[in-house]
GROMACS .gro file of N, CA and C in nm:
model
  480
    1MET      N    1   0.082  -0.119   0.000
    1MET     CA    2   0.000   0.000   0.000
    1MET      C    3   0.087   0.126   0.000
    2TRP      N    4   0.193   0.126   0.081
    2TRP     CA    5   0.279   0.244   0.086
    2TRP      C    6   0.353   0.265  -0.045
    3ASN      N    7   0.381   0.154  -0.117
    3ASN     CA    8   0.443   0.168  -0.249
    3ASN      C    9   0.351   0.246  -0.343
    4LYS      N   10   0.223   0.215  -0.339
    4LYS     CA   11   0.127   0.283  -0.426
    4LYS      C   12   0.112   0.429  -0.386
    5ILE      N   13   0.104   0.455  -0.257
    5ILE     CA   14   0.090   0.594  -0.210
    5ILE      C   15   0.211   0.675  -0.253
    6TYR      N   16   0.330   0.620  -0.235
    6TYR     CA   17   0.452   0.691  -0.274
    6TYR      C   18   0.454   0.713  -0.426
    7SER      N   19   0.419   0.610  -0.502
    7SER     CA   20   0.423   0.621  -0.648
    7SER      C   21   0.324   0.726  -0.698
    8ILE      N   22   0.206   0.731  -0.640
    8ILE     CA   23   0.107   0.832  -0.679
    8ILE      C   24   0.156   0.972  -0.643
    9ALA      N   25   0.211   0.987  -0.523
    9ALA     CA   26   0.263   1.118  -0.482
    9ALA      C   27   0.378   1.162  -0.572
   10LEU      N   28   0.464   1.069  -0.609
   10LEU     CA   29   0.575   1.101  -0.699
   10LEU      C   30   0.524   1.142  -0.837
   11ALA      N   31   0.426   1.070  -0.889
   11ALA     CA   32   0.370   1.104  -1.020
   11ALA      C   33   0.306   1.242  -1.018
   12ILE      N   34   0.233   1.274  -0.913
   12ILE     CA   35   0.171   1.406  -0.903
   12ILE      C   36   0.278   1.514  -0.894
   13ALA      N   37   0.381   1.490  -0.814
   13ALA     CA   38   0.488   1.589  -0.799
   13ALA      C   39   0.561   1.611  -0.931
   14VAL      N   40   0.587   1.504  -1.005
   14VAL     CA   41   0.655   1.518  -1.135
   14VAL      C   42   0.569   1.597  -1.233
   15LEU      N   43   0.439   1.569  -1.236
   15LEU     CA   44   0.351   1.642  -1.327
   15LEU      C   45   0.343   1.790  -1.293
   16VAL      N   46   0.331   1.822  -1.167
   16VAL     CA   47   0.322   1.964  -1.127
   16VAL      C   48   0.454   2.035  -1.155
   17MET      N   49   0.567   1.970  -1.122
   17MET     CA   50   0.697   2.033  -1.147
   17MET      C   51   0.721   2.051  -1.297
   18ALA      N   52   0.685   1.952  -1.376
   18ALA     CA   53   0.701   1.964  -1.521
   18ALA      C   54   0.615   2.078  -1.575
   19SER      N   55   0.495   2.093  -1.521
   19SER     CA   56   0.408   2.203  -1.565
   19SER      C   57   0.466   2.338  -1.529
   20LEU      N   58   0.513   2.352  -1.406
   20LEU     CA   59   0.570   2.481  -1.364
   20LEU      C   60   0.696   2.514  -1.443
   21ASP      N   61   0.780   2.415  -1.467
   21ASP     CA   62   0.900   2.440  -1.547
   21ASP      C   63   0.864   2.472  -1.691
   22PHE      N   64   0.760   2.407  -1.744
   22PHE     CA   65   0.717   2.438  -1.879
   22PHE      C   66   0.663   2.580  -1.889
   23TYR      N   67   0.587   2.624  -1.789
   23TYR     CA   68   0.536   2.761  -1.790
   23TYR      C   69   0.652   2.861  -1.786
   24ALA      N   70   0.751   2.834  -1.704
   24ALA     CA   71   0.867   2.923  -1.699
   24ALA      C   72   0.940   2.923  -1.833
   25TYR      N   73   0.956   2.806  -1.893
   25TYR     CA   74   1.021   2.795  -2.024
   25TYR      C   75   0.941   2.867  -2.131
   26SER      N   76   0.809   2.851  -2.128
   26SER     CA   77   0.726   2.914  -2.231
   26SER      C   78   0.731   3.066  -2.222
   27TRP      N   79   0.749   3.120  -2.102
   27TRP     CA   80   0.762   3.265  -2.092
   27TRP      C   81   0.894   3.313  -2.151
   28LEU      N   82   0.996   3.231  -2.146
   28LEU     CA   83   1.123   3.270  -2.209
   28LEU      C   84   1.112   3.270  -2.361
   29GLN      N   85   1.015   3.199  -2.416
   29GLN     CA   86   0.994   3.195  -2.561
   29GLN      C   87   0.889   3.297  -2.606
   30SER      N   88   0.833   3.371  -2.514
   30SER     CA   89   0.724   3.463  -2.543
   30SER      C   90   0.775   3.587  -2.618
   31PRO      N   91   0.698   3.634  -2.717
   31PRO     CA   92   0.739   3.753  -2.792
   31PRO      C   93   0.693   3.885  -2.727
   32THR      N   94   0.648   3.884  -2.604
   32THR     CA   95   0.599   4.006  -2.540
   32THR      C   96   0.716   4.092  -2.494
   33ARG      N   97   0.684   4.199  -2.422
   33ARG     CA   98   0.788   4.290  -2.373
   33ARG      C   99   0.885   4.216  -2.281
   34PRO      N  100   1.013   4.247  -2.290
   34PRO     CA  101   1.112   4.178  -2.207
   34PRO      C  102   1.087   4.193  -2.057
   35THR      N  103   1.037   4.309  -2.014
   35THR     CA  104   1.012   4.324  -1.871
   35THR      C  105   0.900   4.231  -1.824
   36ASP      N  106   0.798   4.210  -1.909
   36ASP     CA  107   0.691   4.116  -1.875
   36ASP      C  108   0.743   3.973  -1.871
   37VAL      N  109   0.831   3.942  -1.966
   37VAL     CA  110   0.888   3.807  -1.970
   37VAL      C  111   0.968   3.780  -1.843
   38VAL      N  112   1.051   3.875  -1.803
   38VAL     CA  113   1.133   3.857  -1.683
   38VAL      C  114   1.044   3.843  -1.560
   39GLN      N  115   0.943   3.927  -1.550
   39GLN     CA  116   0.854   3.923  -1.435
   39GLN      C  117   0.779   3.790  -1.427
   40ASN      N  118   0.724   3.744  -1.539
   40ASN     CA  119   0.647   3.619  -1.537
   40ASN      C  120   0.737   3.497  -1.523
   41TYR      N  121   0.858   3.501  -1.581
   41TYR     CA  122   0.952   3.390  -1.561
   41TYR      C  123   0.988   3.380  -1.413
   42ASP      N  124   1.019   3.493  -1.351
   42ASP     CA  125   1.052   3.491  -1.209
   42ASP      C  126   0.937   3.437  -1.124
   43TYR      N  127   0.815   3.471  -1.163
   43TYR     CA  128   0.697   3.423  -1.090
   43TYR      C  129   0.688   3.271  -1.095
   44PHE      N  130   0.693   3.214  -1.216
   44PHE     CA  131   0.679   3.068  -1.229
   44PHE      C  132   0.802   2.994  -1.178
   45ALA      N  133   0.920   3.051  -1.196
   45ALA     CA  134   1.040   2.987  -1.143
   45ALA      C  135   1.039   2.986  -0.990
   46GLY      N  136   0.989   3.094  -0.931
   46GLY     CA  137   0.977   3.098  -0.785
   46GLY      C  138   0.880   2.994  -0.732
   47TRP      N  139   0.766   2.979  -0.798
   47TRP     CA  140   0.670   2.876  -0.757
   47TRP      C  141   0.728   2.737  -0.778
   48ALA      N  142   0.805   2.720  -0.885
   48ALA     CA  143   0.866   2.589  -0.910
   48ALA      C  144   0.965   2.552  -0.800
   49TRP      N  145   1.048   2.648  -0.758
   49TRP     CA  146   1.142   2.621  -0.649
   49TRP      C  147   1.068   2.589  -0.519
   50LEU      N  148   0.965   2.666  -0.489
   50LEU     CA  149   0.888   2.641  -0.367
   50LEU      C  150   0.824   2.503  -0.370
   51PHE      N  151   0.762   2.468  -0.482
   51PHE     CA  152   0.699   2.337  -0.492
   51PHE      C  153   0.802   2.225  -0.488
   52LEU      N  154   0.919   2.248  -0.546
   52LEU     CA  155   1.024   2.145  -0.543
   52LEU      C  156   1.066   2.115  -0.400
   53TRP      N  157   1.085   2.219  -0.320
   53TRP     CA  158   1.124   2.197  -0.180
   53TRP      C  159   1.015   2.126  -0.101
   54ILE      N  160   0.892   2.173  -0.113
   54ILE     CA  161   0.782   2.114  -0.036
   54ILE      C  162   0.756   1.970  -0.079
   55SER      N  163   0.751   1.946  -0.210
   55SER     CA  164   0.724   1.810  -0.257
   55SER      C  165   0.838   1.715  -0.224
   56SER      N  166   0.961   1.763  -0.226
   56SER     CA  167   1.074   1.676  -0.189
   56SER      C  168   1.069   1.637  -0.042
   57ILE      N  169   1.030   1.729   0.043
   57ILE     CA  170   1.018   1.697   0.186
   57ILE      C  171   0.905   1.597   0.208
   58ILE      N  172   0.792   1.616   0.140
   58ILE     CA  173   0.681   1.521   0.154
   58ILE      C  174   0.721   1.384   0.101
   59LEU      N  175   0.786   1.380  -0.016
   59LEU     CA  176   0.828   1.252  -0.071
   59LEU      C  177   0.932   1.184   0.018
   60LEU      N  178   1.020   1.262   0.078
   60LEU     CA  179   1.119   1.204   0.169
   60LEU      C  180   1.052   1.146   0.293
   61ALA      N  181   0.950   1.213   0.343
   61ALA     CA  182   0.877   1.160   0.459
   61ALA      C  183   0.806   1.029   0.422
   62LEU      N  184   0.742   1.025   0.305
   62LEU     CA  185   0.678   0.901   0.261
   62LEU      C  186   0.781   0.791   0.238
   63ALA      N  187   0.896   0.827   0.184
   63ALA     CA  188   1.002   0.729   0.161
   63ALA      C  189   1.055   0.674   0.293
   64ASN      N  190   1.061   0.759   0.395
   64ASN     CA  191   1.103   0.712   0.527
   64ASN      C  192   1.004   0.612   0.585
   65VAL      N  193   0.875   0.639   0.567
   65VAL     CA  194   0.773   0.544   0.613
   65VAL      C  195   0.789   0.411   0.540
   66LEU      N  196   0.808   0.419   0.409
   66LEU     CA  197   0.826   0.297   0.330
   66LEU      C  198   0.951   0.221   0.372
   67TYR      N  199   1.057   0.293   0.398
   67TYR     CA  200   1.182   0.228   0.440
   67TYR      C  201   1.167   0.168   0.580
   68TRP      N  202   1.096   0.235   0.666
   68TRP     CA  203   1.077   0.185   0.802
   68TRP      C  204   0.993   0.056   0.801
   69ARG      N  205   0.888   0.056   0.721
   69ARG     CA  206   0.796  -0.058   0.723
   69ARG      C  207   0.848  -0.177   0.643
   70ALA      N  208   0.915  -0.154   0.531
   70ALA     CA  209   0.952  -0.265   0.443
   70ALA      C  210   1.102  -0.279   0.423
   71GLN      N  211   1.180  -0.189   0.480
   71GLN     CA  212   1.326  -0.190   0.462
   71GLN      C  213   1.363  -0.188   0.314
   72GLN      N  214   1.292  -0.104   0.237
   72GLN     CA  215   1.321  -0.084   0.095
   72GLN      C  216   1.365   0.060   0.076
   73ALA      N  217   1.490   0.076   0.035
   73ALA     CA  218   1.547   0.210   0.024
   73ALA      C  219   1.527   0.272  -0.114
   74TRP      N  220   1.461   0.204  -0.204
   74TRP     CA  221   1.446   0.259  -0.339
   74TRP      C  222   1.372   0.392  -0.338
   75ALA      N  223   1.277   0.409  -0.250
   75ALA     CA  224   1.199   0.533  -0.247
   75ALA      C  225   1.284   0.652  -0.201
   76LEU      N  226   1.377   0.628  -0.110
   76LEU     CA  227   1.466   0.736  -0.066
   76LEU      C  228   1.549   0.787  -0.183
   77TRP      N  229   1.607   0.694  -0.258
   77TRP     CA  230   1.694   0.734  -0.368
   77TRP      C  231   1.615   0.783  -0.489
   78THR      N  232   1.491   0.738  -0.504
   78THR     CA  233   1.405   0.793  -0.608
   78THR      C  234   1.369   0.938  -0.577
   79THR      N  235   1.347   0.966  -0.451
   79THR     CA  236   1.322   1.105  -0.409
   79THR      C  237   1.443   1.192  -0.440
   80PHE      N  238   1.561   1.140  -0.413
   80PHE     CA  239   1.682   1.215  -0.446
   80PHE      C  240   1.692   1.238  -0.596
   81LEU      N  241   1.664   1.136  -0.677
   81LEU     CA  242   1.670   1.153  -0.823
   81LEU      C  243   1.568   1.255  -0.872
   82TYR      N  244   1.449   1.253  -0.814
   82TYR     CA  245   1.347   1.353  -0.847
   82TYR      C  246   1.399   1.493  -0.817
   83PHE      N  247   1.453   1.511  -0.698
   83PHE     CA  248   1.504   1.641  -0.658
   83PHE      C  249   1.620   1.684  -0.747
   84ALA      N  250   1.715   1.594  -0.769
   84ALA     CA  251   1.834   1.629  -0.848
   84ALA      C  252   1.796   1.660  -0.993
   85PHE      N  253   1.704   1.584  -1.050
   85PHE     CA  254   1.664   1.608  -1.189
   85PHE      C  255   1.606   1.747  -1.206
   86PHE      N  256   1.514   1.785  -1.118
   86PHE     CA  257   1.451   1.916  -1.135
   86PHE      C  258   1.543   2.030  -1.093
   87VAL      N  259   1.638   2.005  -1.005
   87VAL     CA  260   1.739   2.108  -0.975
   87VAL      C  261   1.825   2.131  -1.099
   88VAL      N  262   1.864   2.024  -1.166
   88VAL     CA  263   1.944   2.037  -1.288
   88VAL      C  264   1.864   2.108  -1.397
   89VAL      N  265   1.737   2.073  -1.412
   89VAL     CA  266   1.654   2.140  -1.513
   89VAL      C  267   1.645   2.289  -1.484
   90GLN      N  268   1.623   2.324  -1.358
   90GLN     CA  269   1.606   2.465  -1.324
   90GLN      C  270   1.737   2.543  -1.326
   91THR      N  271   1.844   2.483  -1.277
   91THR     CA  272   1.968   2.560  -1.266
   91THR      C  273   2.049   2.561  -1.394
   92PHE      N  274   2.050   2.452  -1.468
   92PHE     CA  275   2.130   2.448  -1.589
   92PHE      C  276   2.051   2.488  -1.713
   93LEU      N  277   1.935   2.429  -1.732
   93LEU     CA  278   1.858   2.454  -1.853
   93LEU      C  279   1.787   2.589  -1.848
   94LEU      N  280   1.696   2.605  -1.752
   94LEU     CA  281   1.616   2.727  -1.749
   94LEU      C  282   1.698   2.851  -1.714
   95GLU      N  283   1.789   2.838  -1.620
   95GLU     CA  284   1.867   2.955  -1.580
   95GLU      C  285   1.962   3.001  -1.691
   96SER      N  286   2.018   2.907  -1.767
   96SER     CA  287   2.105   2.948  -1.878
   96SER      C  288   2.024   3.014  -1.989
   97MET      N  289   1.902   2.963  -2.014
   97MET     CA  290   1.816   3.027  -2.113
   97MET      C  291   1.773   3.166  -2.065
   98TYR      N  292   1.748   3.179  -1.937
   98TYR     CA  293   1.710   3.308  -1.880
   98TYR      C  294   1.824   3.408  -1.892
   99ASN      N  295   1.946   3.365  -1.864
   99ASN     CA  296   2.061   3.455  -1.878
   99ASN      C  297   2.084   3.494  -2.023
  100THR      N  298   2.065   3.401  -2.116
  100THR     CA  299   2.077   3.434  -2.258
  100THR      C  300   1.971   3.536  -2.298
  101PHE      N  301   1.849   3.518  -2.251
  101PHE     CA  302   1.742   3.613  -2.280
  101PHE      C  303   1.774   3.751  -2.224
  102ARG      N  304   1.823   3.755  -2.101
  102ARG     CA  305   1.856   3.885  -2.041
  102ARG      C  306   1.972   3.952  -2.114
  103ASN      N  307   2.071   3.875  -2.159
  103ASN     CA  308   2.182   3.934  -2.234
  103ASN      C  309   2.134   3.992  -2.367
  104GLN      N  310   2.039   3.926  -2.431
  104GLN     CA  311   1.988   3.976  -2.559
  104GLN      C  312   1.892   4.093  -2.540
  105SER      N  313   1.813   4.089  -2.435
  105SER     CA  314   1.711   4.193  -2.415
  105SER      C  315   1.763   4.316  -2.341
  106PHE      N  316   1.858   4.297  -2.253
  106PHE     CA  317   1.913   4.407  -2.174
  106PHE      C  318   2.065   4.408  -2.187
  107PRO      N  319   2.116   4.450  -2.302
  107PRO     CA  320   2.262   4.449  -2.319
  107PRO      C  321   2.328   4.551  -2.227
  108GLY      N  322   2.448   4.521  -2.188
  108GLY     CA  323   2.523   4.612  -2.102
  108GLY      C  324   2.512   4.580  -1.955
  109GLN      N  325   2.419   4.493  -1.917
  109GLN     CA  326   2.407   4.455  -1.777
  109GLN      C  327   2.495   4.332  -1.752
  110ASP      N  328   2.549   4.327  -1.633
  110ASP     CA  329   2.628   4.211  -1.594
  110ASP      C  330   2.533   4.100  -1.555
  111ASN      N  331   2.528   3.996  -1.635
  111ASN     CA  332   2.433   3.887  -1.612
  111ASN      C  333   2.501   3.757  -1.573
  112PHE      N  334   2.613   3.766  -1.503
  112PHE     CA  335   2.679   3.645  -1.456
  112PHE      C  336   2.593   3.579  -1.349
  113SER      N  337   2.582   3.448  -1.357
  113SER     CA  338   2.500   3.376  -1.260
  113SER      C  339   2.579   3.258  -1.205
  114ALA      N  340   2.580   3.248  -1.074
  114ALA     CA  341   2.645   3.136  -1.008
  114ALA      C  342   2.546   3.026  -0.974
  115ILE      N  343   2.425   3.037  -1.023
  115ILE     CA  344   2.321   2.941  -0.988
  115ILE      C  345   2.355   2.799  -1.035
  116PRO      N  346   2.414   2.777  -1.154
  116PRO     CA  347   2.451   2.638  -1.188
  116PRO      C  348   2.548   2.575  -1.088
  117PHE      N  349   2.642   2.652  -1.038
  117PHE     CA  350   2.735   2.599  -0.938
  117PHE      C  351   2.661   2.568  -0.808
  118LEU      N  352   2.568   2.653  -0.771
  118LEU     CA  353   2.488   2.627  -0.652
  118LEU      C  354   2.398   2.505  -0.671
  119GLY      N  355   2.354   2.482  -0.794
  119GLY     CA  356   2.273   2.363  -0.823
  119GLY      C  357   2.352   2.234  -0.801
  120VAL      N  358   2.478   2.234  -0.843
  120VAL     CA  359   2.563   2.117  -0.821
  120VAL      C  360   2.584   2.094  -0.672
  121ILE      N  361   2.612   2.201  -0.599
  121ILE     CA  362   2.632   2.190  -0.455
  121ILE      C  363   2.504   2.141  -0.387
  122LEU      N  364   2.391   2.191  -0.432
  122LEU     CA  365   2.262   2.149  -0.376
  122LEU      C  366   2.237   2.000  -0.399
  123CYS      N  367   2.272   1.950  -0.517
  123CYS     CA  368   2.255   1.807  -0.545
  123CYS      C  369   2.345   1.722  -0.457
  124VAL      N  370   2.468   1.766  -0.436
  124VAL     CA  371   2.561   1.691  -0.350
  124VAL      C  372   2.510   1.690  -0.206
  125VAL      N  373   2.465   1.805  -0.159
  125VAL     CA  374   2.412   1.813  -0.022
  125VAL      C  375   2.288   1.725  -0.007
  126ALA      N  376   2.202   1.723  -0.107
  126ALA     CA  377   2.082   1.638  -0.101
  126ALA      C  378   2.120   1.490  -0.098
  127ALA      N  379   2.222   1.451  -0.173
  127ALA     CA  380   2.267   1.312  -0.171
  127ALA      C  381   2.320   1.274  -0.033
  128VAL      N  382   2.394   1.364   0.029
  128VAL     CA  383   2.447   1.338   0.163
  128VAL      C  384   2.332   1.327   0.264
  129ILE      N  385   2.233   1.413   0.251
  129ILE     CA  386   2.118   1.408   0.342
  129ILE      C  387   2.043   1.276   0.328
  130VAL      N  388   2.020   1.231   0.204
  130VAL     CA  389   1.949   1.105   0.184
  130VAL      C  390   2.031   0.988   0.237
  131PHE      N  391   2.162   0.991   0.216
  131PHE     CA  392   2.248   0.883   0.266
  131PHE      C  393   2.240   0.874   0.418
  132PHE      N  394   2.255   0.987   0.486
  132PHE     CA  395   2.251   0.984   0.632
  132PHE      C  396   2.109   0.957   0.684
  133ASP      N  397   2.008   0.998   0.610
  133ASP     CA  398   1.871   0.965   0.648
  133ASP      C  399   1.851   0.814   0.644
  134GLN      N  400   1.898   0.751   0.538
  134GLN     CA  401   1.887   0.606   0.528
  134GLN      C  402   1.964   0.538   0.641
  135PHE      N  403   2.082   0.588   0.670
  135PHE     CA  404   2.164   0.532   0.778
  135PHE      C  405   2.092   0.544   0.912
  136LEU      N  406   2.038   0.662   0.942
  136LEU     CA  407   1.971   0.684   1.070
  136LEU      C  408   1.845   0.599   1.084
  137VAL      N  409   1.766   0.592   0.979
  137VAL     CA  410   1.642   0.514   0.987
  137VAL      C  411   1.675   0.366   1.004
  138SER      N  412   1.776   0.317   0.935
  138SER     CA  413   1.811   0.175   0.951
  138SER      C  414   1.864   0.147   1.091
  139ARG      N  415   1.944   0.238   1.146
  139ARG     CA  416   1.995   0.220   1.282
  139ARG      C  417   1.881   0.224   1.385
  140LEU      N  418   1.789   0.318   1.369
  140LEU     CA  419   1.675   0.325   1.460
  140LEU      C  420   1.588   0.200   1.451
  141HIS      N  421   1.570   0.151   1.330
  141HIS     CA  422   1.489   0.031   1.310
  141HIS      C  423   1.555  -0.089   1.378
  142LYS      N  424   1.686  -0.103   1.361
  142LYS     CA  425   1.758  -0.214   1.425
  142LYS      C  426   1.755  -0.201   1.577
  143LYS      N  427   1.766  -0.078   1.625
  143LYS     CA  428   1.765  -0.057   1.770
  143LYS      C  429   1.627  -0.086   1.829
  144MET      N  430   1.524  -0.052   1.756
  144MET     CA  431   1.390  -0.071   1.807
  144MET      C  432   1.344  -0.217   1.796
  145PHE      N  433   1.371  -0.281   1.684
  145PHE     CA  434   1.320  -0.416   1.662
  145PHE      C  435   1.428  -0.524   1.672
  146GLY      N  436   1.552  -0.484   1.676
  146GLY     CA  437   1.660  -0.581   1.683
  146GLY      C  438   1.685  -0.647   1.549
  147VAL      N  439   1.789  -0.724   1.546
  147VAL     CA  440   1.825  -0.796   1.425
  147VAL      C  441   1.772  -0.938   1.439
  148ALA      N  442   1.721  -0.992   1.332
  148ALA     CA  443   1.670  -1.129   1.335
  148ALA      C  444   1.784  -1.224   1.370
  149PRO      N  445   1.762  -1.309   1.470
  149PRO     CA  446   1.871  -1.398   1.509
  149PRO      C  447   1.901  -1.499   1.399
  150GLU      N  448   2.027  -1.520   1.377
  150GLU     CA  449   2.068  -1.618   1.278
  150GLU      C  450   2.049  -1.757   1.339
  151GLU      N  451   2.050  -1.853   1.253
  151GLU     CA  452   2.032  -1.990   1.301
  151GLU      C  453   2.147  -2.025   1.395
  152ILE      N  454   2.112  -2.072   1.511
  152ILE     CA  455   2.214  -2.105   1.611
  152ILE      C  456   2.264  -2.246   1.583
  153SER      N  457   2.392  -2.254   1.561
  153SER     CA  458   2.451  -2.385   1.535
  153SER      C  459   2.491  -2.449   1.667
  154PRO      N  460   2.485  -2.580   1.673
  154PRO     CA  461   2.525  -2.647   1.798
  154PRO      C  462   2.674  -2.629   1.822
  155PRO      N  463   2.713  -2.626   1.947
  155PRO     CA  464   2.855  -2.606   1.976
  155PRO      C  465   2.938  -2.723   1.924
  156VAL      N  466   3.052  -2.687   1.876
  156VAL     CA  467   3.143  -2.787   1.822
  156VAL      C  468   3.246  -2.819   1.929
  157ASP      N  469   3.263  -2.946   1.957
  157ASP     CA  470   3.361  -2.989   2.057
  157ASP      C  471   3.495  -3.007   1.986
  158GLU      N  472   3.583  -2.917   2.015
  158GLU     CA  473   3.714  -2.923   1.950
  158GLU      C  474   3.812  -2.995   2.041
  159ALA      N  475   3.881  -3.086   1.983
  159ALA     CA  476   3.984  -3.157   2.059
  159ALA      C  477   4.116  -3.086   2.040
  160ILE      N  478   4.187  -3.072   2.148
  160ILE     CA  479   4.315  -3.002   2.141
  160ILE      C  480   4.426  -3.098   2.118
   0.00000   0.00000   0.00000
């Protein structure tokens, strides 16, 4: 049951994130005034970042429940892949297109952006968080329920 709940939540999160990123992308392709494009791109990109953070936290909580109940870590790492994929889309793809648009529409402004570098750092930090989350949940589970005893073999009488 938790597999289905997680899968449905992941599918909804992917659809919403893809829609928000598409809206931001479509505004960069818009032939309207550059100031309107910048304003609307910032609006949809801001909502996309907010939704990415909230949905990743919810998916991580569901993945923790799944890992606790079934000892299956695939959901934890799928949550990380979801987060990393959309961080890469937003920081490398959309942000580079946004900087190109700003350079063409507003020449003479310094449009250097360190956001792609921050995106890489964010992905590494997220991987570390998921790794330690998996470690902590597995340790807590072992501490609470113990490890299943292995088959006890009869003592062997060794002659010296």
